[in-house]
Amino acid sequence: MAAASFRRFQSLMPEIGEIVMVRVVNQDDVGADVRLLEYSDIPGRIQEVAEFVLHREEPAVVIAVSPLVVLSRDVGFDDRFLCSQRYLERSFVIWVLRSVARDLGRDLLSIQVETQWPSYELLTHRRVLKKLPVGVSPQVRDSLIQNLAKITLDTCRINDPTLLTPCPAMQTREDCWAHALTSQLEANLKRSGKMPRDDYLKAEDLFLKTPSNDVGVIQTITDASHALTVVGIESKKGVVYKAISMSVENEVDYQPERWDSLLEDFAKEEVPVTVTVLWFPSYDARNGDGIYKPTDDEWDIFKKDPDFYDTTLTHNMLLTGAGTDEIDGTPYFEMQDSNGDVDHGDRGYLRFARLPYTLVLEYVEMVV
């Protein structure tokens, strides 16, 4: 789900005042060189003395376009999230059109031109056939409808992105549980109107208030319950927030199909939940690309002896969405990871296969 290096809308250059998604490719003492991901990766420059993370993708506003695109990171809270939302929506359109091009043996640009760069709203409209331009050929129409029936994406990143804490640049300790739980509490508080959308809970505060070993490992995720429901977690603005209650549901109490369906319901409810996911050894050689699933040997070993993988081979993440793969239609769950948004999956979000695998061991319920 990495960004594509081709034009995503008809104009060749952005307009002054437009907010675009950029990737940092180089940095120095007075700014950073970037690429504009929605404009064929054309070069740009942010001329600001600031701390940059190499390869990070983030919104920026265009302040000049000639002779070089000059941008600023001074983007408002709402505009920042709207840009990220729009970028993901356009990525979805590209996945669909790329699949159409692959089916018909044509190049992507010709499909974009013929369909007149369709919007996300058009492609997800239930009457998409009647909304397409008149000049679209029957072959493209048929392939488009077939691929729209196969490719899906239902994610909080599109439905309500301001609920989400930005992915950390990189997890430095075994504190994935703290990132996931604070993000879940924060999202619940924001949806209920009990916390401002522009404030964030400190995962570090939960980490410090929860007993753990030297590197941050806790015995069970319920160990964090006291800090979350009794002590409270401090926000960036200095306000302490608590959950009314927290409980953990385990997959052993469910049939696999029912468990998978339950998780899908959570993924589509727009409020993310903390989950514990099996982390197989083969995953360590990956960098977030594609859909995570164990090798046949790993899955066979696990099914024969689930205790073979102990608690050190699990990982806590935030379940944020569900979809089907644009290549082969494989259903997956989308997770926000705490291992970094730089060169890791889709800006810090990973995809994990669903049935016939049962990779999610438990989820956390919270009441705020």
CSV table of C-alpha atoms in Angstrom, one decimal:
chain,number,residue,atom,x,y,z
A,1,MET,CA,0.0,0.0,0.0
A,2,ALA,CA,3.0,2.3,-0.6
A,3,ALA,CA,2.4,5.5,-2.4
A,4,ALA,CA,2.4,5.3,-6.2
A,5,SER,CA,4.8,7.4,-8.2
A,6,PHE,CA,2.4,8.8,-10.8
A,7,ARG,CA,0.0,11.7,-11.2
A,8,ARG,CA,-3.2,11.2,-9.1
A,9,PHE,CA,-5.2,14.1,-10.4
A,10,GLN,CA,-5.3,15.9,-13.7
A,11,SER,CA,-3.2,18.9,-13.1
A,12,LEU,CA,0.6,18.6,-13.4
A,13,MET,CA,1.4,21.1,-10.6
A,14,PRO,CA,-0.3,22.0,-7.3
A,15,GLU,CA,-1.7,25.4,-6.7
A,16,ILE,CA,-0.5,27.9,-4.1
A,17,GLY,CA,-2.4,27.3,-0.8
A,18,GLU,CA,-3.1,23.7,-1.6
A,19,ILE,CA,-2.3,21.1,1.1
A,20,VAL,CA,-0.5,18.1,-0.3
A,21,MET,CA,1.1,14.9,1.0
A,22,VAL,CA,4.9,15.0,0.8
A,23,ARG,CA,7.7,12.6,1.7
A,24,VAL,CA,11.0,13.9,3.2
A,25,VAL,CA,13.9,12.6,1.2
A,26,ASN,CA,16.8,14.8,2.5
A,27,GLN,CA,17.3,17.3,5.3
A,28,ASP,CA,19.9,19.9,6.2
A,29,ASP,CA,20.3,22.8,8.7
A,30,VAL,CA,17.8,25.1,7.0
A,31,GLY,CA,15.1,22.7,5.8
A,32,ALA,CA,14.3,19.6,3.9
A,33,ASP,CA,13.9,18.3,0.3
A,34,VAL,CA,10.6,16.5,-0.3
A,35,ARG,CA,8.7,14.8,-3.0
A,36,LEU,CA,5.0,15.5,-3.7
A,37,LEU,CA,3.4,12.1,-3.6
A,38,GLU,CA,0.2,13.1,-5.4
A,39,TYR,CA,2.0,14.9,-8.3
A,40,SER,CA,4.3,12.3,-9.8
A,41,ASP,CA,6.9,12.7,-7.0
A,42,ILE,CA,8.0,16.1,-8.3
A,43,PRO,CA,10.6,17.7,-6.0
A,44,GLY,CA,9.8,20.4,-3.5
A,45,ARG,CA,11.5,22.2,-0.6
A,46,ILE,CA,10.4,23.0,2.9
A,47,GLN,CA,12.5,26.0,4.0
A,48,GLU,CA,12.1,25.9,7.7
A,49,VAL,CA,14.5,25.2,10.6
A,50,ALA,CA,12.8,22.2,12.2
A,51,GLU,CA,13.3,18.6,13.1
A,52,PHE,CA,12.5,16.3,10.2
A,53,VAL,CA,12.2,12.5,10.1
A,54,LEU,CA,13.7,11.1,6.9
A,55,HIS,CA,11.2,9.3,4.7
A,56,ARG,CA,8.2,10.4,6.8
A,57,GLU,CA,5.1,11.3,4.8
A,58,GLU,CA,3.1,14.3,6.1
A,59,PRO,CA,0.9,17.1,4.9
A,60,ALA,CA,2.4,20.5,3.8
A,61,VAL,CA,1.0,23.6,2.3
A,62,VAL,CA,2.2,25.0,-1.0
A,63,ILE,CA,3.5,28.6,-0.7
A,64,ALA,CA,5.2,28.9,-4.1
A,65,VAL,CA,5.4,26.9,-7.3
A,66,SER,CA,8.1,28.5,-9.5
A,67,PRO,CA,10.9,27.7,-10.2
A,68,LEU,CA,10.6,25.1,-7.4
A,69,VAL,CA,7.6,24.0,-5.3
A,70,VAL,CA,8.1,25.6,-1.9
A,71,LEU,CA,6.1,24.3,1.0
A,72,SER,CA,5.5,24.9,4.7
A,73,ARG,CA,4.6,22.5,7.5
A,74,ASP,CA,2.3,25.1,9.1
A,75,VAL,CA,-0.9,23.2,8.5
A,76,GLY,CA,-3.9,23.5,10.8
A,77,PHE,CA,-5.2,20.6,12.8
A,78,ASP,CA,-8.3,19.9,10.6
A,79,ASP,CA,-6.5,20.5,7.3
A,80,ARG,CA,-3.8,18.0,8.4
A,81,PHE,CA,-6.3,15.2,8.9
A,82,LEU,CA,-8.3,16.1,5.8
A,83,CYS,CA,-5.2,15.9,3.7
A,84,SER,CA,-4.3,12.4,5.1
A,85,GLN,CA,-7.9,11.3,4.6
A,86,ARG,CA,-8.0,12.6,1.0
A,87,TYR,CA,-4.6,10.9,0.3
A,88,LEU,CA,-5.9,7.5,1.5
A,89,GLU,CA,-9.1,7.9,-0.5
A,90,ARG,CA,-7.2,8.7,-3.7
A,91,SER,CA,-4.9,5.7,-2.9
A,92,PHE,CA,-8.0,3.5,-2.9
A,93,VAL,CA,-9.1,4.9,-6.3
A,94,ILE,CA,-5.6,4.0,-7.6
A,95,TRP,CA,-5.8,0.5,-6.3
A,96,VAL,CA,-9.1,-0.1,-8.1
A,97,LEU,CA,-8.0,1.5,-11.4
A,98,ARG,CA,-4.7,-0.4,-11.3
A,99,SER,CA,-6.7,-3.7,-11.0
A,100,VAL,CA,-8.9,-2.7,-13.9
A,101,ALA,CA,-5.7,-1.9,-16.0
A,102,ARG,CA,-4.2,-5.3,-15.0
A,103,ASP,CA,-7.4,-7.1,-16.0
A,104,LEU,CA,-7.6,-5.5,-19.4
A,105,GLY,CA,-3.9,-5.5,-20.1
A,106,ARG,CA,-3.8,-1.7,-20.4
A,107,ASP,CA,-1.6,1.0,-18.8
A,108,LEU,CA,-3.0,2.8,-15.7
A,109,LEU,CA,-2.9,6.3,-17.2
A,110,SER,CA,-5.2,5.3,-20.1
A,111,ILE,CA,-7.8,4.0,-17.5
A,112,GLN,CA,-7.5,7.2,-15.5
A,113,VAL,CA,-8.1,9.3,-18.6
A,114,GLU,CA,-11.0,7.2,-19.8
A,115,THR,CA,-12.8,7.3,-16.5
A,116,GLN,CA,-11.9,11.0,-16.0
A,117,TRP,CA,-10.0,10.5,-12.7
A,118,PRO,CA,-13.0,9.2,-10.7
A,119,SER,CA,-13.4,10.3,-7.1
A,120,TYR,CA,-13.5,8.1,-4.0
A,121,GLU,CA,-17.1,9.2,-3.5
A,122,LEU,CA,-18.1,8.1,-7.0
A,123,LEU,CA,-16.4,4.7,-6.8
A,124,THR,CA,-18.0,4.0,-3.4
A,125,HIS,CA,-21.5,5.2,-4.5
A,126,ARG,CA,-24.0,2.3,-4.7
A,127,ARG,CA,-25.0,3.6,-8.2
A,128,VAL,CA,-21.5,3.9,-9.6
A,129,LEU,CA,-22.5,2.6,-13.0
A,130,LYS,CA,-24.9,5.5,-13.6
A,131,LYS,CA,-22.3,8.0,-12.4
A,132,LEU,CA,-19.5,7.0,-14.8
A,133,PRO,CA,-18.7,9.2,-17.8
A,134,VAL,CA,-20.6,8.4,-21.0
A,135,GLY,CA,-17.5,7.5,-22.9
A,136,VAL,CA,-16.3,4.7,-20.7
A,137,SER,CA,-16.2,1.4,-22.7
A,138,PRO,CA,-18.3,-1.6,-21.6
A,139,GLN,CA,-15.1,-3.5,-20.9
A,140,VAL,CA,-13.8,-0.9,-18.5
A,141,ARG,CA,-17.3,-0.6,-16.9
A,142,ASP,CA,-17.5,-4.3,-16.3
A,143,SER,CA,-14.0,-4.6,-14.9
A,144,LEU,CA,-14.6,-1.6,-12.7
A,145,ILE,CA,-17.7,-3.1,-11.2
A,146,GLN,CA,-16.1,-6.5,-10.7
A,147,ASN,CA,-13.1,-5.0,-8.9
A,148,LEU,CA,-15.3,-2.7,-6.8
A,149,ALA,CA,-17.1,-5.8,-5.6
A,150,LYS,CA,-13.7,-7.4,-4.6
A,151,ILE,CA,-11.7,-4.4,-3.3
A,152,THR,CA,-12.9,-2.9,-0.1
A,153,LEU,CA,-11.5,-0.6,2.6
A,154,ASP,CA,-13.4,0.4,5.7
A,155,THR,CA,-11.1,2.3,8.0
A,156,CYS,CA,-11.2,4.9,10.7
A,157,ARG,CA,-8.5,6.7,8.8
A,158,ILE,CA,-11.2,7.7,6.2
A,159,ASN,CA,-14.3,7.6,8.3
A,160,ASP,CA,-13.1,9.7,11.2
A,161,PRO,CA,-9.3,10.2,11.2
A,162,THR,CA,-9.3,12.8,14.0
A,163,LEU,CA,-10.0,10.0,16.4
A,164,LEU,CA,-6.5,8.6,15.8
A,165,THR,CA,-3.3,9.4,17.5
A,166,PRO,CA,-0.5,9.7,14.8
A,167,CYS,CA,1.8,6.7,14.6
A,168,PRO,CA,5.0,7.1,16.6
A,169,ALA,CA,8.2,7.4,14.5
A,170,MET,CA,9.6,4.3,16.2
A,171,GLN,CA,8.9,2.2,19.2
A,172,THR,CA,12.0,2.1,21.4
A,173,ARG,CA,10.8,-0.3,24.2
A,174,GLU,CA,8.4,-3.2,24.6
A,175,ASP,CA,5.6,-0.8,25.2
A,176,CYS,CA,3.3,-1.5,22.3
A,177,TRP,CA,0.5,-2.1,24.8
A,178,ALA,CA,0.8,1.4,26.2
A,179,HIS,CA,0.6,3.0,22.7
A,180,ALA,CA,-2.5,0.9,21.7
A,181,LEU,CA,-4.4,1.3,25.0
A,182,THR,CA,-3.9,5.1,25.3
A,183,SER,CA,-4.9,5.5,21.6
A,184,GLN,CA,-8.1,3.4,22.3
A,185,LEU,CA,-9.0,5.4,25.4
A,186,GLU,CA,-8.3,8.6,23.5
A,187,ALA,CA,-10.5,7.7,20.5
A,188,ASN,CA,-13.4,6.7,22.8
A,189,LEU,CA,-13.1,10.0,24.7
A,190,LYS,CA,-13.0,12.0,21.5
A,191,ARG,CA,-16.0,10.3,20.0
A,192,SER,CA,-18.0,10.9,23.1
A,193,GLY,CA,-17.1,14.6,23.2
A,194,LYS,CA,-15.2,14.2,26.5
A,195,MET,CA,-11.8,15.1,25.1
A,196,PRO,CA,-10.8,17.8,22.5
A,197,ARG,CA,-9.8,16.4,19.1
A,198,ASP,CA,-6.6,18.4,19.1
A,199,ASP,CA,-5.3,16.9,22.4
A,200,TYR,CA,-3.5,13.5,22.8
A,201,LEU,CA,-2.9,11.1,25.7
A,202,LYS,CA,0.7,10.4,26.7
A,203,ALA,CA,1.5,6.7,26.2
A,204,GLU,CA,4.6,7.4,28.4
A,205,ASP,CA,2.3,8.3,31.3
A,206,LEU,CA,0.5,4.9,31.1
A,207,PHE,CA,3.9,3.1,30.8
A,208,LEU,CA,5.2,4.7,33.9
A,209,LYS,CA,2.0,4.1,35.9
A,210,THR,CA,1.9,0.4,35.0
A,211,PRO,CA,4.2,-2.2,36.7
A,212,SER,CA,6.4,-3.8,34.1
A,213,ASN,CA,9.8,-5.4,33.8
A,214,ASP,CA,13.0,-3.4,32.8
A,215,VAL,CA,12.2,-3.3,29.0
A,216,GLY,CA,8.5,-2.6,29.5
A,217,VAL,CA,6.9,-6.1,29.1
A,218,ILE,CA,3.7,-6.7,31.2
A,219,GLN,CA,2.4,-10.1,32.1
A,220,THR,CA,-1.1,-9.5,30.8
A,221,ILE,CA,-2.8,-6.5,29.2
A,222,THR,CA,-5.1,-6.3,32.2
A,223,ASP,CA,-2.1,-5.1,34.3
A,224,ALA,CA,-2.8,-1.7,32.8
A,225,SER,CA,-6.4,-1.6,34.0
A,226,HIS,CA,-5.6,0.1,37.3
A,227,ALA,CA,-3.8,3.0,35.6
A,228,LEU,CA,-6.5,3.4,33.0
A,229,THR,CA,-9.5,3.3,35.2
A,230,VAL,CA,-8.4,4.5,38.7
A,231,VAL,CA,-5.2,6.6,38.4
A,232,GLY,CA,-5.9,8.2,35.0
A,233,ILE,CA,-3.6,9.1,32.0
A,234,GLU,CA,-2.4,12.7,31.4
A,235,SER,CA,-2.8,14.4,28.1
A,236,LYS,CA,-0.5,16.7,26.3
A,237,LYS,CA,-2.5,19.6,27.6
A,238,GLY,CA,-2.1,18.4,31.2
A,239,VAL,CA,-5.6,17.0,31.7
A,240,VAL,CA,-6.0,13.6,33.4
A,241,TYR,CA,-8.5,11.2,31.8
A,242,LYS,CA,-9.9,7.8,32.9
A,243,ALA,CA,-11.9,5.0,31.5
A,244,ILE,CA,-15.0,3.9,33.6
A,245,SER,CA,-14.1,0.2,32.9
A,246,MET,CA,-11.8,-2.0,30.9
A,247,SER,CA,-12.1,-5.7,30.1
A,248,VAL,CA,-10.4,-8.2,27.9
A,249,GLU,CA,-12.2,-10.7,25.6
A,250,ASN,CA,-10.3,-13.8,24.5
A,251,GLU,CA,-10.8,-15.7,21.2
A,252,VAL,CA,-10.8,-19.1,23.0
A,253,ASP,CA,-14.4,-18.3,24.1
A,254,TYR,CA,-15.6,-18.0,20.4
A,255,GLN,CA,-15.9,-20.1,17.3
A,256,PRO,CA,-13.4,-18.8,14.6
A,257,GLU,CA,-16.1,-17.5,12.3
A,258,ARG,CA,-17.9,-15.7,15.1
A,259,TRP,CA,-14.7,-14.3,16.4
A,260,ASP,CA,-13.7,-13.0,12.9
A,261,SER,CA,-17.1,-11.5,12.4
A,262,LEU,CA,-17.0,-9.8,15.8
A,263,LEU,CA,-13.6,-8.2,15.0
A,264,GLU,CA,-14.9,-7.0,11.7
A,265,ASP,CA,-17.8,-5.3,13.5
A,266,PHE,CA,-15.3,-3.5,15.7
A,267,ALA,CA,-13.2,-2.5,12.6
A,268,LYS,CA,-16.3,-0.9,11.0
A,269,GLU,CA,-17.6,0.9,14.2
A,270,GLU,CA,-15.1,3.8,13.6
A,271,VAL,CA,-13.6,3.6,17.1
A,272,PRO,CA,-10.4,1.5,17.2
A,273,VAL,CA,-9.8,-1.2,19.7
A,274,THR,CA,-6.6,-2.7,21.2
A,275,VAL,CA,-5.9,-6.2,20.1
A,276,THR,CA,-3.2,-8.8,20.8
A,277,VAL,CA,-1.8,-10.4,17.6
A,278,LEU,CA,0.4,-13.4,17.1
A,279,TRP,CA,3.8,-12.4,15.8
A,280,PHE,CA,5.4,-15.2,13.9
A,281,PRO,CA,9.2,-15.4,13.4
A,282,SER,CA,8.9,-14.9,9.7
A,283,TYR,CA,7.4,-11.4,10.2
A,284,ASP,CA,10.7,-10.1,11.4
A,285,ALA,CA,12.1,-10.2,7.9
A,286,ARG,CA,9.3,-8.0,6.6
A,287,ASN,CA,8.8,-4.3,6.6
A,288,GLY,CA,5.1,-3.9,6.6
A,289,ASP,CA,4.5,-4.7,2.9
A,290,GLY,CA,1.6,-6.9,1.8
A,291,ILE,CA,-0.6,-8.9,4.1
A,292,TYR,CA,0.9,-10.5,7.2
A,293,LYS,CA,0.3,-14.2,7.6
A,294,PRO,CA,2.4,-17.1,8.9
A,295,THR,CA,4.2,-19.5,6.7
A,296,ASP,CA,2.6,-22.9,6.2
A,297,ASP,CA,5.2,-24.5,8.6
A,298,GLU,CA,4.6,-21.8,11.2
A,299,TRP,CA,0.9,-22.2,11.1
A,300,ASP,CA,1.1,-26.0,11.2
A,301,ILE,CA,3.4,-25.8,14.3
A,302,PHE,CA,1.0,-23.4,16.0
A,303,LYS,CA,-2.1,-25.4,15.3
A,304,LYS,CA,-0.5,-28.6,16.7
A,305,ASP,CA,0.9,-26.9,19.8
A,306,PRO,CA,-0.4,-23.3,20.5
A,307,ASP,CA,1.9,-23.1,23.5
A,308,PHE,CA,4.9,-23.3,21.2
A,309,TYR,CA,4.7,-19.5,20.7
A,310,ASP,CA,4.8,-18.0,24.2
A,311,THR,CA,3.7,-14.5,25.2
A,312,THR,CA,7.0,-13.0,24.0
A,313,LEU,CA,5.8,-13.6,20.4
A,314,THR,CA,2.7,-11.5,20.6
A,315,HIS,CA,2.2,-7.8,19.7
A,316,ASN,CA,-0.4,-5.3,20.8
A,317,MET,CA,-1.8,-3.0,18.1
A,318,LEU,CA,-4.8,-0.9,17.3
A,319,LEU,CA,-7.5,-2.4,15.1
A,320,THR,CA,-8.5,0.4,12.9
A,321,GLY,CA,-10.2,-1.1,9.8
A,322,ALA,CA,-10.9,-4.0,7.5
A,323,GLY,CA,-10.7,-4.6,3.8
A,324,THR,CA,-9.9,-6.9,0.9
A,325,ASP,CA,-6.6,-6.9,-1.0
A,326,GLU,CA,-6.5,-5.2,-4.4
A,327,ILE,CA,-4.3,-8.0,-5.9
A,328,ASP,CA,-6.1,-11.2,-5.0
A,329,GLY,CA,-9.1,-10.3,-2.8
A,330,THR,CA,-7.6,-11.6,0.4
A,331,PRO,CA,-9.6,-10.3,3.4
A,332,TYR,CA,-7.5,-8.5,6.0
A,333,PHE,CA,-7.6,-6.4,9.2
A,334,GLU,CA,-5.9,-3.1,9.3
A,335,MET,CA,-3.8,-2.3,12.4
A,336,GLN,CA,-2.0,0.8,13.6
A,337,ASP,CA,1.5,-0.3,14.7
A,338,SER,CA,3.7,1.3,17.2
A,339,ASN,CA,6.9,0.2,15.4
A,340,GLY,CA,7.0,3.4,13.3
A,341,ASP,CA,5.3,5.2,10.5
A,342,VAL,CA,8.5,5.6,8.4
A,343,ASP,CA,9.1,3.1,5.7
A,344,HIS,CA,6.8,0.7,7.6
A,345,GLY,CA,3.7,-0.6,6.0
A,346,ASP,CA,1.3,2.2,4.9
A,347,ARG,CA,2.6,5.1,7.0
A,348,GLY,CA,2.6,2.8,10.1
A,349,TYR,CA,-0.5,0.7,9.3
A,350,LEU,CA,-0.2,-3.0,8.7
A,351,ARG,CA,-2.5,-5.6,7.2
A,352,PHE,CA,-3.1,-9.0,8.8
A,353,ALA,CA,-4.9,-11.9,7.1
A,354,ARG,CA,-8.3,-13.1,8.4
A,355,LEU,CA,-9.8,-16.5,8.1
A,356,PRO,CA,-8.6,-19.3,7.7
A,357,TYR,CA,-6.1,-17.8,10.1
A,358,THR,CA,-7.0,-16.7,13.6
A,359,LEU,CA,-4.2,-14.2,14.4
A,360,VAL,CA,-5.9,-12.0,16.9
A,361,LEU,CA,-5.9,-13.5,20.3
A,362,GLU,CA,-7.8,-10.9,22.3
A,363,TYR,CA,-9.4,-7.5,22.2
A,364,VAL,CA,-10.0,-4.8,24.9
A,365,GLU,CA,-13.4,-3.3,25.7
A,366,MET,CA,-13.5,0.1,27.2
A,367,VAL,CA,-16.3,2.3,28.6
A,368,VAL,CA,-15.7,6.0,29.1
